[in-house]
Structures are given as C-alpha cells and as structure tokens.
Amino acid sequence: SLPGVRDNILGIECYLFGVWREDKFRGEPKEILAKRDGAICLGTVDGAVWISHLKEVDRFKLPATYVLKDKIKGIKEDRLSLLFDKSYSTFYETSVEFRDNVAYLCFNFHNGAMSTAQCIRLKYAVEYLKTQCEVLVLVGGMDFFSNGINLNILEDSQKQGEDGWANINAMNDLIKSIIFADEIVTIASFTKNAGAGGVFLGLACDFVVAKEGVVLNPHYKSLGLTGSEYHTYSLPKRVGEVEAQKLLDESLPISVEYAQKIEMVDEVFSHNSYYEKLHQFAIDRFDEEFIWDKQEYLEENKKWIEELKERELHIMYPEFWDRDSSFHKLRADFVYKRCPLKTPKRLKLYNT
C-alpha cells in the first residue's frame, strides 16, 4: 500500500510494493534470484521475498520486471503451474479450491488490474476448470475482485493503441469463455470492490453474489471509454436497457445492496458466515434442467451476443488508436494520480 518502501534496486531509486513470502529460494540481501509473471524474488538476510511491483520516483507503479527491464537479463523465469496448489509460500496469482462439486477460482491481480497475459492465463484456467467441476465460482483477489484492463502497463507502453487493443480483446476472450460455459453453472462472488470491466467480468456469470458493503463501479465514462467486455449484453440482460444506460451515463459507484434492488446482483450475504452461505448457494444452483435451458439459450443467441461485442469494439477502436482520444489524457491523469481542479459535474449534488 502507499507509499511503498523506498529502496534502490540495481541503481534505480524506487518504492517497493506487493511483498510475498518465499520458502525455497535463498540468496544474499537484495540479490535478484528469479522472476515470475512480472515479479522479482529478492534475497534477504534470512531468506527471500517476492516483490510484485516497483514505482520509480515521480512515475507510476508497474510490475517489477517492467521497471528493471534490461538490468535483469539472464535472470531465470521461475514458472508455476497454471493453478498453484499453495503447498509452500511463494508469489502466485491464480489458484483454485475444490469443495463438493464446486471450484473456487481465485485471481489475485495487483489492484485488480488485468494485463493481456493475465487475461489469457485466467481464460486457460476457466477452460480447464470447466472439465473439473459442475459449479465454477469466480472469487477475485484479496484487495479487489477486478478492475478490468491494466491502465498502468498501457500508459508505459510504446505501442499504446496496439497494446490497449490486445488487452481489451484478451479480456473479451476471457469473458466469452465464461458466458459460453454451457456445461457448468458459473457464479461471481463479489467479496471486494470491482470497477469497469471487472464488474462486467462478474456479470458474465449465470449468478452474482456479493458480500454486504461492497461497492461496484459499472461504467467506463470517467476514463473516456465506452467499454466492451460484452457489457451491452450482460448489463441490460439483468437490469433492462433503461437502467443499464443510466448506470453507464451517470458513472457513479453503487452499493451491492442497491445492485440487488435493481437485480444486477442476485444475493447479498452478510460478513457472518458469508462463505458458508455462498457455498450453499453454489451447490443449490446446479440443476440439469438449468444446464439444458442454458445450452439452448446460448445456441439460439450466440450470433446476437457476438454481434453486440463486435459493435462495442467498433466504437472503442478510435478510443484506443486516435491521438486526440480523451482516453489518453484521462488515463495519464489516473495512473499519475493527478487530482482534478474542480469537482466533476457527475459528482455534484446540484449542477449550475
């Protein structure tokens, strides 16, 4: 968390974020022992730790390997299995827990931001778990469920249009794998806040459950984007066209309690025994007749659902590629944490 721990890594003055215990590697203090999915493993006086992100002075937070770049050439990429079994302490991002016929898929991406590579890995995890369970629950991470595409990596890119386009398409491919998971029941579990594409990742599921007090931001407008992630399918499907457009236009946070009121969320459970209630909800949802109906619906509507997504991308294309797109300035303001000079109109009680 801010402000991070200031240090000097390979001659770069920076702040360290995202520390993870490491059981196996050992080395000299600050010796870089390995890298994994953007993180670096540093030796310590009593072992080693992983650091997932670094922030150079006067810049913004990035995966550690993005900051160190050529300075870590030759450092081994120490890979884990797609779904880590948590048999020892180390840095990992995706894991699964099985209970009865239910698989709980955890994806702990820093600040809920999902890069192209992370979207692809999570899609592979979903595809694999479709063959291993009857009910798949998307759990998200320890701090956020998801906040959609990774704006920091995009801001750092030398090919912002190309990399942004790759990221949104990878996110769409992930969501497609969830929407068209026609042999299992899918459930989103919002135990942490979610925003933008991260909300619509959850809405891609058959059912949506949330913990009381969680806040959702189901919109893109404040970043100069119209958005994709099949939101023109999943949001109106739940709340209707009028309410969906209102949520997108107003661009305001909503509580999960309000989301349940407008039928965007199916159930809101209290903190007490949340996970037991979630599990009971999950095992009660699997039903052969539901699966048959789901398969029939998806077969009949696949072309229409894909057309909606293609329409979203058609509108988004210039937002990524045009130099004059407001997305570029708003994204920079966001990643550099620049404060607005005045209250945005959408947040004013009375606009004059």
Coordinates of C-alpha atoms in Angstrom, one line a residue:
S1 CA 0.0 0.0 0.0
L2 CA 1.0 3.6 -0.4
P3 CA 3.6 5.0 -0.2
G4 CA 5.5 1.7 -0.5
V5 CA 9.0 1.1 0.8
R6 CA 11.7 3.3 -0.7
D7 CA 14.9 1.5 -1.8
N8 CA 17.5 1.3 -4.5
I9 CA 17.2 -1.7 -6.8
L10 CA 20.0 -2.2 -9.3
G11 CA 20.7 1.6 -9.3
I12 CA 17.1 2.6 -9.6
E13 CA 15.5 4.7 -6.8
C14 CA 12.0 3.3 -6.4
Y15 CA 9.3 2.3 -4.0
L16 CA 8.5 -1.4 -3.4
F17 CA 5.0 -2.9 -3.4
G18 CA 3.4 -6.3 -3.2
V19 CA 5.7 -8.4 -0.9
W20 CA 5.2 -12.2 -0.7
R21 CA 7.0 -14.8 1.4
E22 CA 9.3 -17.2 -0.3
D23 CA 10.1 -20.7 1.1
K24 CA 12.5 -22.2 -1.4
F25 CA 14.9 -19.5 -2.8
R26 CA 17.8 -18.2 -0.7
G27 CA 20.4 -15.6 -1.6
E28 CA 22.3 -12.5 -0.5
P29 CA 20.4 -9.4 0.6
K30 CA 18.9 -7.7 -2.5
E31 CA 20.3 -10.3 -4.9
I32 CA 17.7 -11.0 -7.6
L33 CA 17.2 -14.7 -7.6
A34 CA 14.3 -15.2 -10.0
K35 CA 11.4 -13.5 -11.8
R36 CA 7.8 -14.7 -12.3
D37 CA 4.9 -13.0 -14.1
G38 CA 6.4 -9.5 -13.6
A39 CA 7.5 -10.0 -10.0
I40 CA 11.1 -10.4 -8.8
C41 CA 12.5 -12.6 -6.0
L42 CA 15.0 -10.8 -3.7
G43 CA 17.4 -12.3 -1.3
T44 CA 17.1 -11.2 2.4
V45 CA 19.2 -11.6 5.5
D46 CA 17.0 -14.6 6.5
G47 CA 15.8 -16.0 3.2
A48 CA 13.9 -14.3 0.3
V49 CA 10.8 -12.4 -0.6
W50 CA 9.0 -11.6 -3.8
I51 CA 8.3 -8.0 -4.8
S52 CA 5.5 -7.7 -7.4
H53 CA 5.6 -4.0 -8.2
L54 CA 8.0 -1.1 -8.2
K55 CA 7.4 2.6 -8.6
E56 CA 10.2 4.9 -9.7
V57 CA 10.3 8.3 -8.1
D58 CA 7.9 10.7 -9.9
R59 CA 6.5 7.9 -12.0
F60 CA 3.7 5.3 -11.5
K61 CA 3.6 1.7 -10.3
L62 CA 4.5 -1.1 -12.7
P63 CA 5.3 -4.8 -12.4
A64 CA 8.9 -5.0 -11.1
T65 CA 10.3 -6.5 -14.3
Y66 CA 8.9 -3.6 -16.4
V67 CA 10.9 -1.2 -14.3
L68 CA 14.1 -3.2 -14.2
K69 CA 14.0 -4.2 -17.9
D70 CA 17.4 -5.0 -19.3
K71 CA 19.0 -4.9 -15.9
I72 CA 17.6 -8.4 -15.2
K73 CA 18.6 -10.0 -18.4
G74 CA 19.6 -13.6 -17.7
I75 CA 17.5 -13.9 -14.6
K76 CA 15.6 -17.1 -14.7
E77 CA 11.8 -17.1 -15.1
D78 CA 10.6 -19.5 -12.4
R79 CA 7.2 -20.7 -13.5
L80 CA 4.4 -22.2 -11.5
S81 CA 1.6 -24.4 -12.7
L82 CA -1.4 -22.5 -14.0
L83 CA -3.3 -23.1 -10.8
F84 CA -0.9 -23.1 -7.9
D85 CA -1.6 -25.7 -5.1
K86 CA -0.3 -23.4 -2.3
S87 CA 1.8 -26.2 -1.0
Y88 CA 4.5 -23.6 0.1
S89 CA 4.9 -19.9 0.4
T90 CA 5.7 -18.1 -2.8
F91 CA 4.3 -15.5 -5.2
Y92 CA 1.3 -16.7 -7.3
E93 CA -1.7 -15.1 -8.9
T94 CA -4.2 -17.9 -9.7
S95 CA -5.3 -20.8 -7.6
V96 CA -8.3 -23.0 -7.1
E97 CA -10.0 -24.7 -4.2
F98 CA -12.5 -27.6 -4.6
R99 CA -15.3 -28.3 -2.3
D100 CA -18.0 -30.9 -3.3
N101 CA -18.9 -30.2 -6.9
V102 CA -17.7 -26.5 -6.7
A103 CA -14.4 -25.0 -7.9
Y104 CA -13.5 -21.6 -6.4
L105 CA -11.2 -19.8 -8.8
C106 CA -9.0 -17.1 -7.1
F107 CA -7.2 -14.5 -9.3
N108 CA -5.2 -12.1 -7.2
F109 CA -4.0 -9.5 -9.6
H110 CA -2.4 -6.4 -8.1
N111 CA -5.0 -3.6 -7.6
G112 CA -7.4 -5.7 -9.6
A113 CA -5.8 -4.6 -12.9
M114 CA -5.6 -7.3 -15.6
S115 CA -2.9 -7.3 -18.3
T116 CA -3.2 -9.1 -21.6
A117 CA -1.1 -12.0 -20.3
Q118 CA -3.1 -12.3 -17.1
C119 CA -6.4 -12.4 -19.0
I120 CA -5.0 -15.2 -21.2
R121 CA -3.9 -17.2 -18.2
L122 CA -7.2 -16.8 -16.5
K123 CA -9.0 -17.8 -19.6
Y124 CA -6.9 -21.0 -19.7
A125 CA -7.8 -21.6 -16.0
V126 CA -11.5 -21.2 -16.8
E127 CA -11.3 -23.6 -19.8
Y128 CA -9.5 -26.2 -17.6
L129 CA -11.9 -25.9 -14.7
K130 CA -14.9 -26.4 -17.0
T131 CA -13.8 -30.0 -17.2
Q132 CA -13.3 -30.4 -13.4
C133 CA -16.4 -29.1 -11.7
E134 CA -20.2 -28.6 -12.0
V135 CA -20.2 -25.1 -10.5
L136 CA -17.4 -22.5 -11.0
V137 CA -17.2 -19.6 -8.6
L138 CA -15.1 -16.6 -9.6
V139 CA -13.6 -15.3 -6.3
G140 CA -11.3 -12.5 -7.5
G141 CA -8.4 -11.2 -5.3
M142 CA -7.6 -10.3 -1.8
D143 CA -8.0 -6.5 -2.3
F144 CA -10.3 -6.2 -5.4
F145 CA -12.4 -8.6 -7.4
S146 CA -11.2 -7.0 -10.6
N147 CA -10.9 -3.5 -12.2
G148 CA -10.6 -4.5 -15.8
I149 CA -7.7 -3.8 -18.2
N150 CA -4.3 -2.7 -16.8
L151 CA -4.0 1.1 -17.4
N152 CA -0.5 1.4 -15.9
I153 CA 1.0 -1.1 -18.3
L154 CA -0.8 0.6 -21.2
E155 CA 0.5 4.0 -20.1
D156 CA 4.0 2.6 -20.0
S157 CA 3.7 1.1 -23.5
Q158 CA 5.5 2.4 -26.6
K159 CA 2.6 1.0 -28.6
Q160 CA -0.4 2.2 -26.6
G161 CA -3.0 1.6 -29.3
E162 CA -1.8 -1.9 -30.2
D163 CA -1.3 -3.0 -26.6
G164 CA -4.6 -1.5 -25.4
W165 CA -6.4 -3.3 -28.2
A166 CA -4.7 -6.5 -27.3
N167 CA -5.7 -6.1 -23.7
I168 CA -9.4 -5.4 -24.3
N169 CA -9.6 -8.3 -26.8
A170 CA -7.9 -10.7 -24.3
M171 CA -10.5 -9.5 -21.6
N172 CA -13.3 -10.2 -24.1
D173 CA -11.9 -13.7 -24.8
L174 CA -11.9 -14.4 -21.1
I175 CA -15.5 -13.2 -20.7
K176 CA -16.6 -15.2 -23.7
S177 CA -15.2 -18.4 -22.1
I178 CA -17.4 -17.7 -19.1
I179 CA -20.6 -16.7 -20.9
F180 CA -20.4 -19.8 -23.2
A181 CA -19.5 -22.2 -20.4
D182 CA -22.6 -24.2 -21.2
E183 CA -21.9 -27.4 -19.3
I184 CA -21.5 -25.8 -15.9
V185 CA -23.0 -23.2 -13.6
T186 CA -21.0 -20.0 -13.2
I187 CA -21.2 -17.7 -10.2
A188 CA -19.4 -14.4 -9.4
S189 CA -18.6 -13.7 -5.8
F190 CA -18.0 -10.0 -5.2
T191 CA -16.4 -10.0 -1.7
K192 CA -14.3 -7.0 -2.7
N193 CA -14.9 -3.9 -4.8
A194 CA -14.9 -4.0 -8.6
G195 CA -14.8 -1.4 -11.3
A196 CA -15.3 -1.0 -15.1
G197 CA -14.5 -4.3 -17.0
G198 CA -14.1 -6.1 -13.6
V199 CA -17.8 -5.6 -12.9
F200 CA -18.8 -7.0 -16.3
L201 CA -16.4 -9.9 -15.8
G202 CA -18.6 -10.8 -12.8
L203 CA -21.9 -10.1 -14.7
A204 CA -20.8 -12.6 -17.4
C205 CA -21.7 -15.4 -14.9
D206 CA -25.0 -17.1 -14.5
F207 CA -25.4 -15.8 -11.0
V208 CA -23.9 -13.0 -9.0
V209 CA -23.5 -13.0 -5.2
A210 CA -21.9 -10.2 -3.1
K211 CA -20.8 -9.5 0.5
E212 CA -22.5 -6.6 2.2
G213 CA -20.7 -3.3 2.0
V214 CA -19.0 -4.0 -1.4
V215 CA -19.0 -1.1 -3.9
L216 CA -19.3 -1.5 -7.7
N217 CA -18.4 1.0 -10.4
P218 CA -20.3 -0.4 -13.5
H219 CA -19.1 2.2 -16.0
Y220 CA -16.2 3.5 -18.1
K221 CA -17.1 7.1 -19.0
S222 CA -14.8 8.8 -16.4
L223 CA -11.8 7.4 -18.4
G224 CA -13.1 8.4 -21.8
L225 CA -14.1 4.9 -22.8
T226 CA -17.3 3.4 -23.9
G227 CA -16.2 -0.1 -22.9
S228 CA -16.6 -3.6 -24.2
E229 CA -16.5 -6.9 -22.1
Y230 CA -19.9 -7.9 -23.5
H231 CA -21.5 -5.2 -21.2
T232 CA -24.2 -4.3 -23.8
Y233 CA -25.3 -7.9 -23.4
S234 CA -24.8 -8.7 -19.7
L235 CA -26.0 -5.4 -18.1
P236 CA -29.3 -4.9 -20.0
K237 CA -30.0 -8.7 -19.6
R238 CA -30.0 -8.1 -15.8
V239 CA -31.4 -4.6 -15.3
G240 CA -33.1 -3.7 -18.6
E241 CA -32.0 -1.2 -21.3
V242 CA -33.1 2.0 -19.5
E243 CA -31.4 1.2 -16.1
A244 CA -28.3 -0.1 -17.9
Q245 CA -27.9 3.2 -19.9
K246 CA -28.5 5.2 -16.7
L247 CA -25.7 3.4 -14.9
L248 CA -23.3 3.9 -17.8
D249 CA -24.2 7.6 -18.2
E250 CA -24.2 8.6 -14.5
S251 CA -20.9 6.9 -13.9
L252 CA -21.4 6.6 -10.2
P253 CA -20.4 4.0 -7.7
I254 CA -23.3 1.8 -6.4
S255 CA -23.6 -0.4 -3.3
V256 CA -24.3 -4.1 -3.8
E257 CA -27.4 -3.6 -1.8
Y258 CA -28.7 -1.2 -4.5
A259 CA -27.4 -3.5 -7.2
Q260 CA -29.5 -6.3 -5.7
K261 CA -32.5 -3.9 -5.7
I262 CA -32.2 -3.4 -9.5
E263 CA -31.5 -7.1 -10.0
M264 CA -27.9 -6.7 -11.1
V265 CA -26.9 -8.9 -8.1
D266 CA -28.8 -12.0 -7.1
E267 CA -27.9 -12.2 -3.4
V268 CA -26.1 -10.1 -0.8
F269 CA -24.9 -12.0 2.2
S270 CA -23.6 -10.6 5.5
H271 CA -20.0 -10.9 6.6
N272 CA -21.0 -13.5 9.2
S273 CA -20.7 -17.0 7.6
Y274 CA -20.6 -15.4 4.1
Y275 CA -18.6 -18.3 2.6
E276 CA -20.9 -21.0 4.0
K277 CA -23.9 -19.2 2.6
L278 CA -22.0 -18.8 -0.7
H279 CA -21.2 -22.5 -0.8
Q280 CA -24.8 -23.5 -0.1
F281 CA -26.0 -21.1 -2.8
A282 CA -23.5 -22.7 -5.2
I283 CA -24.4 -26.3 -4.6
D284 CA -28.1 -25.4 -4.8
R285 CA -27.7 -23.8 -8.3
F286 CA -26.6 -26.9 -10.2
D287 CA -29.6 -28.4 -12.0
E288 CA -29.6 -30.5 -15.2
E289 CA -32.7 -28.6 -16.4
F290 CA -30.9 -25.3 -15.9
I291 CA -28.0 -26.5 -17.9
W292 CA -30.2 -27.7 -20.8
D293 CA -32.0 -24.4 -20.8
K294 CA -28.7 -22.5 -20.8
Q295 CA -27.3 -24.6 -23.7
E296 CA -30.5 -23.9 -25.7
Y297 CA -30.4 -20.2 -25.0
L298 CA -26.8 -19.8 -25.9
E299 CA -27.2 -21.8 -29.1
E300 CA -30.1 -19.6 -30.2
N301 CA -28.4 -16.3 -29.2
K302 CA -24.7 -16.9 -29.9
K303 CA -24.7 -14.8 -33.1
W304 CA -26.5 -11.9 -31.5
I305 CA -24.3 -11.9 -28.4
E306 CA -21.2 -11.8 -30.6
E307 CA -22.6 -9.0 -32.7
L308 CA -23.1 -6.9 -29.6
K309 CA -19.5 -7.4 -28.6
E310 CA -18.3 -6.5 -32.1
R311 CA -20.4 -3.3 -32.0
E312 CA -18.7 -2.4 -28.7
L313 CA -15.2 -2.9 -30.2
H314 CA -16.2 -0.9 -33.3
I315 CA -17.0 2.1 -31.1
M316 CA -13.9 1.5 -28.9
Y317 CA -11.4 1.3 -31.7
P318 CA -10.8 5.0 -32.2
E319 CA -10.7 5.5 -28.4
F320 CA -7.5 3.4 -28.3
W321 CA -6.0 4.4 -31.7
D322 CA -6.8 8.1 -32.3
R323 CA -4.2 10.5 -30.9
D324 CA -7.0 13.0 -30.0
S325 CA -8.9 10.5 -27.9
S326 CA -9.7 11.8 -24.4
F327 CA -8.8 8.3 -23.1
H328 CA -5.0 9.1 -23.4
K329 CA -5.2 12.2 -21.1
L330 CA -7.6 10.7 -18.7
R331 CA -5.6 7.5 -18.4
A332 CA -2.4 9.5 -17.7
D333 CA -4.2 11.5 -15.1
F334 CA -5.4 8.3 -13.5
V335 CA -2.1 6.5 -13.4
Y336 CA -0.1 9.6 -12.2
K337 CA -2.9 10.2 -9.6
R338 CA -3.4 13.8 -10.7
C339 CA -6.2 15.4 -8.7
P340 CA -9.0 17.2 -10.6
L341 CA -9.0 21.0 -10.2
K342 CA -12.7 21.0 -9.6
T343 CA -15.5 18.6 -8.7
P344 CA -16.7 16.7 -11.8
K345 CA -20.3 17.5 -12.7
R346 CA -21.4 13.9 -12.2
L347 CA -20.4 14.1 -8.5
K348 CA -22.1 17.4 -7.8
L349 CA -25.4 17.3 -5.9
Y350 CA -26.5 20.4 -7.8
N351 CA -25.0 21.4 -11.2
T352 CA -25.0 25.1 -12.0

